[in-house]
Coordinates of C-alpha atoms in Angstrom, one line a residue:
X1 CA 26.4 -35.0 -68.6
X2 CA 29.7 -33.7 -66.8
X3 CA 32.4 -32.3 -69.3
X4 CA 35.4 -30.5 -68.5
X5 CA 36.4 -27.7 -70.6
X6 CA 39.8 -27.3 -71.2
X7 CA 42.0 -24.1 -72.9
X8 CA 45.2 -24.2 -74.3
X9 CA 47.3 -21.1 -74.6
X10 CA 50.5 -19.7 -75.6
X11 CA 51.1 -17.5 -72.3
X12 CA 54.1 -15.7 -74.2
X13 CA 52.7 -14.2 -77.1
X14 CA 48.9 -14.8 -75.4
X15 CA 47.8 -17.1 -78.2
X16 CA 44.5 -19.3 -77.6
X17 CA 45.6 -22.0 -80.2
X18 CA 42.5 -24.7 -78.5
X19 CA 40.6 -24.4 -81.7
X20 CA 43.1 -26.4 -83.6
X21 CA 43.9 -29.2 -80.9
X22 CA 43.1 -32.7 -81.4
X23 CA 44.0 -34.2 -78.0
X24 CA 46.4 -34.0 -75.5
X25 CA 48.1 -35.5 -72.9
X26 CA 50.0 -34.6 -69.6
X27 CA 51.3 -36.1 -66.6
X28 CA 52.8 -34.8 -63.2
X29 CA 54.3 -35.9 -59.8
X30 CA 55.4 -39.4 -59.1
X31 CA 54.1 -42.9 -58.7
X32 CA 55.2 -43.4 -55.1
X33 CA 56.2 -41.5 -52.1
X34 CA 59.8 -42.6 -51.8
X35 CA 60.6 -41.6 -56.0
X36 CA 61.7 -38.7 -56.9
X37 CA 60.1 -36.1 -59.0
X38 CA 61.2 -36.6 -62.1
X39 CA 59.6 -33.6 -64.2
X40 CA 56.2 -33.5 -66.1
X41 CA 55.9 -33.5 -69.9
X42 CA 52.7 -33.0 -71.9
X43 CA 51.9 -33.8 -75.4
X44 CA 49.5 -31.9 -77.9
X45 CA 48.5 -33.3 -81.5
X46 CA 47.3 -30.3 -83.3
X47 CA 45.7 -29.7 -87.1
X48 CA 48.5 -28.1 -88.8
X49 CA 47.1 -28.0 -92.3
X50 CA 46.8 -24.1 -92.2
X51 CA 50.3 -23.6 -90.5
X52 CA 48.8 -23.2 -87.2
X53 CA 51.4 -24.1 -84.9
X54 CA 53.3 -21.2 -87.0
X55 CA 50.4 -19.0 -86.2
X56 CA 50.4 -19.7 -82.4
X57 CA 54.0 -18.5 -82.4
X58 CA 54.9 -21.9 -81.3
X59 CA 58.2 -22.6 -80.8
X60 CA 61.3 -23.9 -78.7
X61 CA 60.7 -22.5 -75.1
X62 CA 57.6 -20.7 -75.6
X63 CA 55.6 -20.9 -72.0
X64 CA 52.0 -23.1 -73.3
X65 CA 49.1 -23.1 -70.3
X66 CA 46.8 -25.9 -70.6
X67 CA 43.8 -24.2 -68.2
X68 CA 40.6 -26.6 -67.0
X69 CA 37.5 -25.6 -66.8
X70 CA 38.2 -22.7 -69.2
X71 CA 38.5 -20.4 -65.8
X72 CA 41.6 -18.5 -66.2
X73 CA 42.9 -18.9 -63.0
X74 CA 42.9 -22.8 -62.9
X75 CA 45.7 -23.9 -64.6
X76 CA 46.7 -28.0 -64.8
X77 CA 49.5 -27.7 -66.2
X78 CA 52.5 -24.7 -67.1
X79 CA 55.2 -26.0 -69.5
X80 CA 57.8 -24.8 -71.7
X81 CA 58.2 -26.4 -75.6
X82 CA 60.9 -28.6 -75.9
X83 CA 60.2 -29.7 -79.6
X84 CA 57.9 -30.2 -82.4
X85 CA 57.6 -32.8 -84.5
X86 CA 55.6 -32.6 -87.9
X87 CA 53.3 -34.6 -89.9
X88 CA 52.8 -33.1 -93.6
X89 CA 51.1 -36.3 -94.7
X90 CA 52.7 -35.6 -98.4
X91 CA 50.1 -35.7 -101.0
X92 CA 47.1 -34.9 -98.5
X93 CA 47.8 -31.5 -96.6
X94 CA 44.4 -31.7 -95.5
X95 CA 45.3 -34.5 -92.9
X96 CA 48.9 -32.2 -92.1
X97 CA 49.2 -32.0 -88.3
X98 CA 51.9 -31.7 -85.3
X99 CA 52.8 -32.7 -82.1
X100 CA 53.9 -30.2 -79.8
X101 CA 56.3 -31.6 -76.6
X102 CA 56.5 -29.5 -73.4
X103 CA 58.6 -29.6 -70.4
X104 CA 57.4 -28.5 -67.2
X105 CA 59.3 -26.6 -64.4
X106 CA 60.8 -29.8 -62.9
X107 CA 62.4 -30.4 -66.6
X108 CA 63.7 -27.2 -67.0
X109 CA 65.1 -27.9 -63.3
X110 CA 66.7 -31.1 -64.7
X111 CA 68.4 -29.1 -67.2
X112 CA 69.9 -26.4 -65.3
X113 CA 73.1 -26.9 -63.9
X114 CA 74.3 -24.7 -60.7
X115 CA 78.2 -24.5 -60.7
X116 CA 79.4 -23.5 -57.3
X117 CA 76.0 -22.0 -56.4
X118 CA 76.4 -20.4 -52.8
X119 CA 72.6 -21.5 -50.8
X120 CA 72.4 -20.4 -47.6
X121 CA 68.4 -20.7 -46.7
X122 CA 68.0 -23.3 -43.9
X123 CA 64.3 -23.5 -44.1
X124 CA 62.9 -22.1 -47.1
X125 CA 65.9 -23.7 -49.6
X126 CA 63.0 -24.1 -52.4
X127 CA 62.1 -20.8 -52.5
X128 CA 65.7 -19.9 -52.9
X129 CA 66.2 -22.4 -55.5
X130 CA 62.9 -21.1 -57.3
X131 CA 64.4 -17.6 -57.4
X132 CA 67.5 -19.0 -59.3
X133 CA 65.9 -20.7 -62.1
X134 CA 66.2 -18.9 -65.3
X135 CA 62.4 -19.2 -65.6
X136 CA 62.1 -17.9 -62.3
X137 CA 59.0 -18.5 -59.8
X138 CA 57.8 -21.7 -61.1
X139 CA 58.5 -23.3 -57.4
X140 CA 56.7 -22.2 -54.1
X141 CA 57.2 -22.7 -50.7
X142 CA 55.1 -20.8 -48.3
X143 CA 56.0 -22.3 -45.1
X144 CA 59.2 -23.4 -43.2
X145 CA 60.9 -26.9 -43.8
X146 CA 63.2 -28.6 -41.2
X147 CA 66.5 -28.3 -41.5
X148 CA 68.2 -28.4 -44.2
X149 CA 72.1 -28.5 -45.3
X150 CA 73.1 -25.3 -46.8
X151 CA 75.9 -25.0 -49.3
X152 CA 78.8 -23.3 -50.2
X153 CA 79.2 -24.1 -53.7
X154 CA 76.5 -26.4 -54.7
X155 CA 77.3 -28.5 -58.0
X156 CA 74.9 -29.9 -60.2
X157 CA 71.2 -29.9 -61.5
X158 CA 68.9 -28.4 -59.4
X159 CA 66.1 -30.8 -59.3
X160 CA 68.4 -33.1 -57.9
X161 CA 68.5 -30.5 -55.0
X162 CA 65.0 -30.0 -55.0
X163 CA 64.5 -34.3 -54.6
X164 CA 66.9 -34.0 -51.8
X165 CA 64.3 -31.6 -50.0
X166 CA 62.1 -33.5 -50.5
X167 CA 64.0 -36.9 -49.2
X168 CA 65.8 -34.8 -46.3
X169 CA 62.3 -33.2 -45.1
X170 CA 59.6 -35.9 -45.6
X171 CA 56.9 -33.3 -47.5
X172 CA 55.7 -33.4 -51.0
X173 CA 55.0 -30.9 -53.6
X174 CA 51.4 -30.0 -55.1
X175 CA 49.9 -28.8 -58.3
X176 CA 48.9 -25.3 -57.4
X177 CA 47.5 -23.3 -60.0
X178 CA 50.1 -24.9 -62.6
X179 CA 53.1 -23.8 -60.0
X180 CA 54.8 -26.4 -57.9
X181 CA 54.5 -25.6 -54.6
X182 CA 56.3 -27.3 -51.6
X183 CA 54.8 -28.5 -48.3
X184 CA 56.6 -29.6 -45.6
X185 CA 55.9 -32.4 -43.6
X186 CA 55.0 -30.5 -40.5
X187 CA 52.3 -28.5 -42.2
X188 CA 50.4 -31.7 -44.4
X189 CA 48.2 -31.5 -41.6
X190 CA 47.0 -28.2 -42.1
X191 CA 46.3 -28.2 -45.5
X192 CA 43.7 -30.8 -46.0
X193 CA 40.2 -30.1 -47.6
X194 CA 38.6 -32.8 -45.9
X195 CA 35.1 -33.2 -47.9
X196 CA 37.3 -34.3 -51.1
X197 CA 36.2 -37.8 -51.6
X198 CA 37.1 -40.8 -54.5
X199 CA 34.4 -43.9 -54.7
X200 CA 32.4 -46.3 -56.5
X201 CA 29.5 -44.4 -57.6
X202 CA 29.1 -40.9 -58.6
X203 CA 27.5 -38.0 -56.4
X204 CA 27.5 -34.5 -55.7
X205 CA 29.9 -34.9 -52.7
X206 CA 31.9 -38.4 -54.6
X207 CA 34.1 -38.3 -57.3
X208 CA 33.7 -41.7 -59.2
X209 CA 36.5 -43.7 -60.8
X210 CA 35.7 -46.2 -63.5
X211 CA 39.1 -48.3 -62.9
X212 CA 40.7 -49.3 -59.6
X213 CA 43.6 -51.1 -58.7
X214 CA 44.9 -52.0 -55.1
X215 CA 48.8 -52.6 -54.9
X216 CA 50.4 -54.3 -51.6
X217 CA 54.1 -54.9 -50.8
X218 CA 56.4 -53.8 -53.7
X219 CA 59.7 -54.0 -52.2
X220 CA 61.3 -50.8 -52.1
X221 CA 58.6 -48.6 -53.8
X222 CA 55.4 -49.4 -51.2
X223 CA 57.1 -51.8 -48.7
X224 CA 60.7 -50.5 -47.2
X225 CA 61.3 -52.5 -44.3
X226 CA 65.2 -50.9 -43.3
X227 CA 66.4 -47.3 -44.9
X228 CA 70.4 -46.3 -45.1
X229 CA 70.2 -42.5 -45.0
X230 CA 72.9 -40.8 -46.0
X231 CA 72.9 -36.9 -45.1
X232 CA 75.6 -34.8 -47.0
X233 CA 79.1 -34.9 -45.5
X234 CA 77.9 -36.7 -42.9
X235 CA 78.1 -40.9 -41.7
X236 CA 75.3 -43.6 -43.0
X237 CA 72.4 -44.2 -40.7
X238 CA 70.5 -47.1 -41.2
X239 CA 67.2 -48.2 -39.4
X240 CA 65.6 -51.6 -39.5
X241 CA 61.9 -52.6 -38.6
X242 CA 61.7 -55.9 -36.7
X243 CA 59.7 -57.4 -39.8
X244 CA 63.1 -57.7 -41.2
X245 CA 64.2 -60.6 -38.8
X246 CA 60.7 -62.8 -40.5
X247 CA 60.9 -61.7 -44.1
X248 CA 64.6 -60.4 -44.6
X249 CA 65.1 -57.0 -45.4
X250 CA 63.9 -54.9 -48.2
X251 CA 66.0 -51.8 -47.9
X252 CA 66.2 -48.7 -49.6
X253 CA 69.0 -45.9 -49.6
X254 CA 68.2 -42.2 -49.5
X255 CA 70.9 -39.4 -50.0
X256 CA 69.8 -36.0 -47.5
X257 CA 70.6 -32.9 -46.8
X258 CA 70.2 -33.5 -42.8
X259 CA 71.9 -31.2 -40.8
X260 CA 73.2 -34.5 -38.2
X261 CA 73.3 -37.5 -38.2
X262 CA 70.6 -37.8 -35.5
X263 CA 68.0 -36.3 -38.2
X264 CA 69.7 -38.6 -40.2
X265 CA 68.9 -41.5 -37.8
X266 CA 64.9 -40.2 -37.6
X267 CA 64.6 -40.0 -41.3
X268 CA 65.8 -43.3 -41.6
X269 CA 63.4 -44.7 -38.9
X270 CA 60.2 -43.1 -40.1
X271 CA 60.9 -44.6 -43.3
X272 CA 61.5 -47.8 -41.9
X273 CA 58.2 -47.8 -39.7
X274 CA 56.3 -46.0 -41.4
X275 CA 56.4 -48.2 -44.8
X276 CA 56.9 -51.5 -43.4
X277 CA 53.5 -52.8 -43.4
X278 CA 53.1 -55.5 -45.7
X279 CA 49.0 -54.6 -46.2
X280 CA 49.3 -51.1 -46.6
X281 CA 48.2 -50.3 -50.0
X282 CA 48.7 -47.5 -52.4
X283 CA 45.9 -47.3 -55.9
X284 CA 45.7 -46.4 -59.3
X285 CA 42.1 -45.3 -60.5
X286 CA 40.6 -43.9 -63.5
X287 CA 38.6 -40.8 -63.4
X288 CA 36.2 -39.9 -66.6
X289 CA 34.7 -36.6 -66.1
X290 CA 31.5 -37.5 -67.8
X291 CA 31.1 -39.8 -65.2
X292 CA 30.5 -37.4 -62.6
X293 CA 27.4 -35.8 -61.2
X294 CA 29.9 -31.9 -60.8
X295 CA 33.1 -31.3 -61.5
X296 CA 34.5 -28.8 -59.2
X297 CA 36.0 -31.4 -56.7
X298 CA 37.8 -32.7 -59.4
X299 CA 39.2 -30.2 -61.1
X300 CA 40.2 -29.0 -57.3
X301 CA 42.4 -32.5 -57.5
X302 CA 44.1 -31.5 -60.7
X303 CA 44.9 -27.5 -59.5
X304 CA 45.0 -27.5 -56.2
X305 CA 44.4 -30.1 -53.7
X306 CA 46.7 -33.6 -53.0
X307 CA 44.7 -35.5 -50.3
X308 CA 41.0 -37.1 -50.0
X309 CA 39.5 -39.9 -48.6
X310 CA 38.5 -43.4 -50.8
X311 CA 36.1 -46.0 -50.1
X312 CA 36.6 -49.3 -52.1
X313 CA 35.2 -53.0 -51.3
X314 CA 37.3 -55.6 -51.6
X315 CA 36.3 -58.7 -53.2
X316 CA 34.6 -60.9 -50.7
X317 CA 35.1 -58.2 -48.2
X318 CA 33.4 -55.1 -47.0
X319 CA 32.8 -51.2 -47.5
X320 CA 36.7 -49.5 -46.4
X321 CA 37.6 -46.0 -46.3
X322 CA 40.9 -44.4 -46.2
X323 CA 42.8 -40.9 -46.6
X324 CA 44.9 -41.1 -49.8
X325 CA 47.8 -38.5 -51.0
X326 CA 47.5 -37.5 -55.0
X327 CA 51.6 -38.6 -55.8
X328 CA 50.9 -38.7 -59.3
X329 CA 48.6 -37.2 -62.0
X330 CA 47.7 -38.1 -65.9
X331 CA 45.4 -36.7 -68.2
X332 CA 44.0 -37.7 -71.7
X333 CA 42.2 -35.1 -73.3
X334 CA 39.8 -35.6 -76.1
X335 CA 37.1 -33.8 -78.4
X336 CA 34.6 -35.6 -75.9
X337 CA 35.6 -36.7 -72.3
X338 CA 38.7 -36.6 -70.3
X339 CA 40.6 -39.4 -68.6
X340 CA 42.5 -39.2 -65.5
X341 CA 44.7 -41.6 -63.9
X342 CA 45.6 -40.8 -60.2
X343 CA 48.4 -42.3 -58.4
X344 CA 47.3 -42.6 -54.8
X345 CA 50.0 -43.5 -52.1
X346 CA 48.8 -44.4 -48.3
X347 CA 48.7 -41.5 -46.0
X348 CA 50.8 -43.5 -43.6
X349 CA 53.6 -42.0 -44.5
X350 CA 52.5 -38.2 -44.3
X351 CA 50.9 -39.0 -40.9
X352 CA 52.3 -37.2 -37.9
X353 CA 51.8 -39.2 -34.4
X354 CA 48.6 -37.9 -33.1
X355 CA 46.7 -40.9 -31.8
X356 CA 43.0 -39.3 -32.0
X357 CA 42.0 -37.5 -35.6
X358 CA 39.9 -37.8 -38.0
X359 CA 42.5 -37.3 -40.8
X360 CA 45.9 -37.2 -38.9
X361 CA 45.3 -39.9 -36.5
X362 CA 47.2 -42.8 -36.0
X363 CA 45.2 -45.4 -34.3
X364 CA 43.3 -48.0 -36.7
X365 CA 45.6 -46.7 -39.3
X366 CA 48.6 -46.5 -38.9
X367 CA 50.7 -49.9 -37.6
X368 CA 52.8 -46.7 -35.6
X369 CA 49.9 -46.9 -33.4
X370 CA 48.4 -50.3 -32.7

C-alpha cells in the first residue's frame, strides 16, 4: 500500500516537531483561471501536553516546511506562523493540544504595503517584486513575461501587483519546491512533463482519483463570453464573443498592467474566445495516496508540476481525454493516508494557436480552432 511520508519542520531554528502532529491541512493556488491568487494558509493540530509547540520554538513568523515524501528537497508547502491557538483541555492535560496557523508567501504579500515603490523591470517585474519582500526570494521568475507597465511610485499591497501580472500576462504560477514560481504564457508550452496522467483506476503510469466532479458554464468563473480590460492609465477595451448575441453576455472586468491599449484589446479577446465555450469543463477530484500503485507522479503534482492529461467517462458516454492545468491544491494529512483535492481548469485557456500538437494544439480542442 502507497503512503506518503510527510515532515514538518521549523526551518528557522531547524526543529523537526512531526513527532507531535496530529494532522494537517494546507491549500494553495486558486479555483479558476480568471481568480486571483489569494494566498495559501495551512493548519497543524499538534499534542501540546509536554509544551511542545514551546519546544519547537514555535512562534509568530517563524518559517515552518511541511516536506512530502520525507526527501528534503521536496517541499509542499513554505509558510510563515500567523498565530496559535491553544487547547489546555483544563482538568485533563493529557488531551492539551494546539493549532498552529501559517501564511504562505502570497499572505505575507497581502500584507505588505509598497508606498511609492519605484519598479522599473518590463519583463521580469516578479522577480523584482520577490527581491523586495521582507522575506525575500519566496517568488521566481526564470523567464521573460510580456510587457508589462512599470511604475514610478507604485502604491499598495504587492500581491495585488503580483495578480496584475498575472491578469496583464496570461501565465500562472506553480508550486516549485515550496517557492512560487512564475510562468509566462509564452513559455506554458515548454514546461510540460507530458507522461503525468489523472484517471479512473490506479497504475504505475495513472494517478487515481476517488472523487470527480465535472463543472460547465459558471458565468464569469468558467464561462466569460465578453471581457472589459482595463490596463493602467490607459482607456477600457472590451471584447465580445458572438455567443453573446444568443445567450446575452456574461462579462467579466480585469484591471492590467498592459503597456497599450492594443495589448489591452488582445487580452480582452483571448479571454473572450478563449472561455466562451459553454461545454468546456474544468474538475475537482480527490486523490488518496493509498490508492495509488507509486507515488512519485504525485508528489511531482504537489512540488513541481501544474499540467497532465485526464481521462474520465461520462455517464452514458464514452472513454475522454484531456490536458488539464493544476489551479488549485488541498491537502489533508492524517496518521494514515493523505487526501488531496485538485482544482483542474481546461487547458483552453493556456493554449497558444498551434493547430497540430499533441499538448499545445488547437484543433479538436479548442473552439479557436474548429
Amino acid at each position: 500500500m502507497a503512503k506518503l511520508t510527510w515532515t514538518l519542520v521549523n526551518d528557522d531554528a531547524s526543529i523537526d516537531f512531526t513527532s507531535s502532529v496530529k494532522y494537517f491541512t494546507y491549500n494553495q493556488g486558486r479555483r479558476s483561471v480568471l481568480d486571483n491568487y489569494g494566498g495559501g494558509t495551512a493548519t497543524i493540530t499538534m499534542r501540546n501536553n509536554n509544551n511542545q509547540v514551546a519546544g519547537a520554538f514555535l512562534a509568530y513568523r517563524q518559517k515552518v516546511v511541511i516536506k512530502v515524501d520525507g526527501a528534503i528537497t521536496w517541499n509542499g508547502f513554505r509558510g510563515w506562523v500567523q498565530g496559535i491557538e491553544y487547547n489546555d483541555t483544563p482538568g485533563n492535560a493529557n488531551d492539551a493540544t494546539a493549532t498552529i496557523t501559517l501564511g504562505d508567501a502570497w499572505v505575507l504579500a497581502g500584507q505588505q504595503i509598497a508606498t511609492s515603490q519605484v519598479l522599473t523591470s518590463n519583463t521580469f517585474q516578479v522577480g523584482e517584486i520577490a527581491a523586495l519582500q521582507f522575506y525575500s526570494g519566496q517568488f521566481l521568475q526564470n523567464y521573460a513575461s510580456s510587457s508589462i507597465r512599470g511604475s514610478l511610485g507604485y502604491a499598495g499591497d504587492y500581491a495585488t501587483r503580483l495578480n496584475q501580472i498575472v491578469a496583464s500576462d496570461r501565465g500562472k504560477f506553480n508550486n516549485t519546491n515550496g517557492n512560487h514560481a512564475y510562468i509566462p504564457f509564452d513559455e506554458i508550452s515548454n514546461l510540460i512533463e507530458t507522461s503525468l496522467s489523472f484517471g479512473r483506476t490506479a497504475s504505475a503510469t495513472v494517478m487515481a482519483y476517488q472523487s470527480f466532479d465535472r463543472v460547465k458554464a459558471i458565468g464569469n468563473q468558467t464561462y466569460v463570453n465578453s471581457a472589459q480590460v482595463t490596463p493602467e492609465s490607459l482607456a477600457t477595451q472590451t471584447a465580445t464573443n458572438a455567443q453573446a448575441l444568443g445567450v446575452g453576455t456574461s462579462t467579466i472586468t480585469v484591471a492590467t498592467l498592459n503597456t497599450t491599449v492594443t495589448d489591452g484589446m488582445n487580452t480582452a479577446t483571448w479571454i473572450a474566445n478563449s472561455m466562451a465555450d459553454s461545454d468546456q469543463q474544468s474538475f475537482a477530484i480527490t486523490c488518496t495516496d493509498i490508492a495509488q500503485v507509486g507515488l512519485g507522479d504525485i508528489t511531482a503534482m504537489l512540488t513541481t508540476e501544474s499540467f497532465a492529461e485526464i481521462s474520465y467517462t461520462p455517464p452514458g458516454g464514452v472513454s475522454t481525454t484531456e490536458w488539464v492545468s493544476v489551479e488549485g491544491v488541498t491537502v489533508r494529512g492524517f496518521i494514515d493516508h493523505t487526501e488531496i483535492d485538485f482544482d483542474l481548469a481546461s487547458f483552453t485557456y493556456y493554449r497558444v494557436f498551434i493547430l497540430d500538437d499533441t499538448v499545445m494544439g488547437v484543433l479538436d480542442y479548442s473552439r479557436l480552432g474548429y
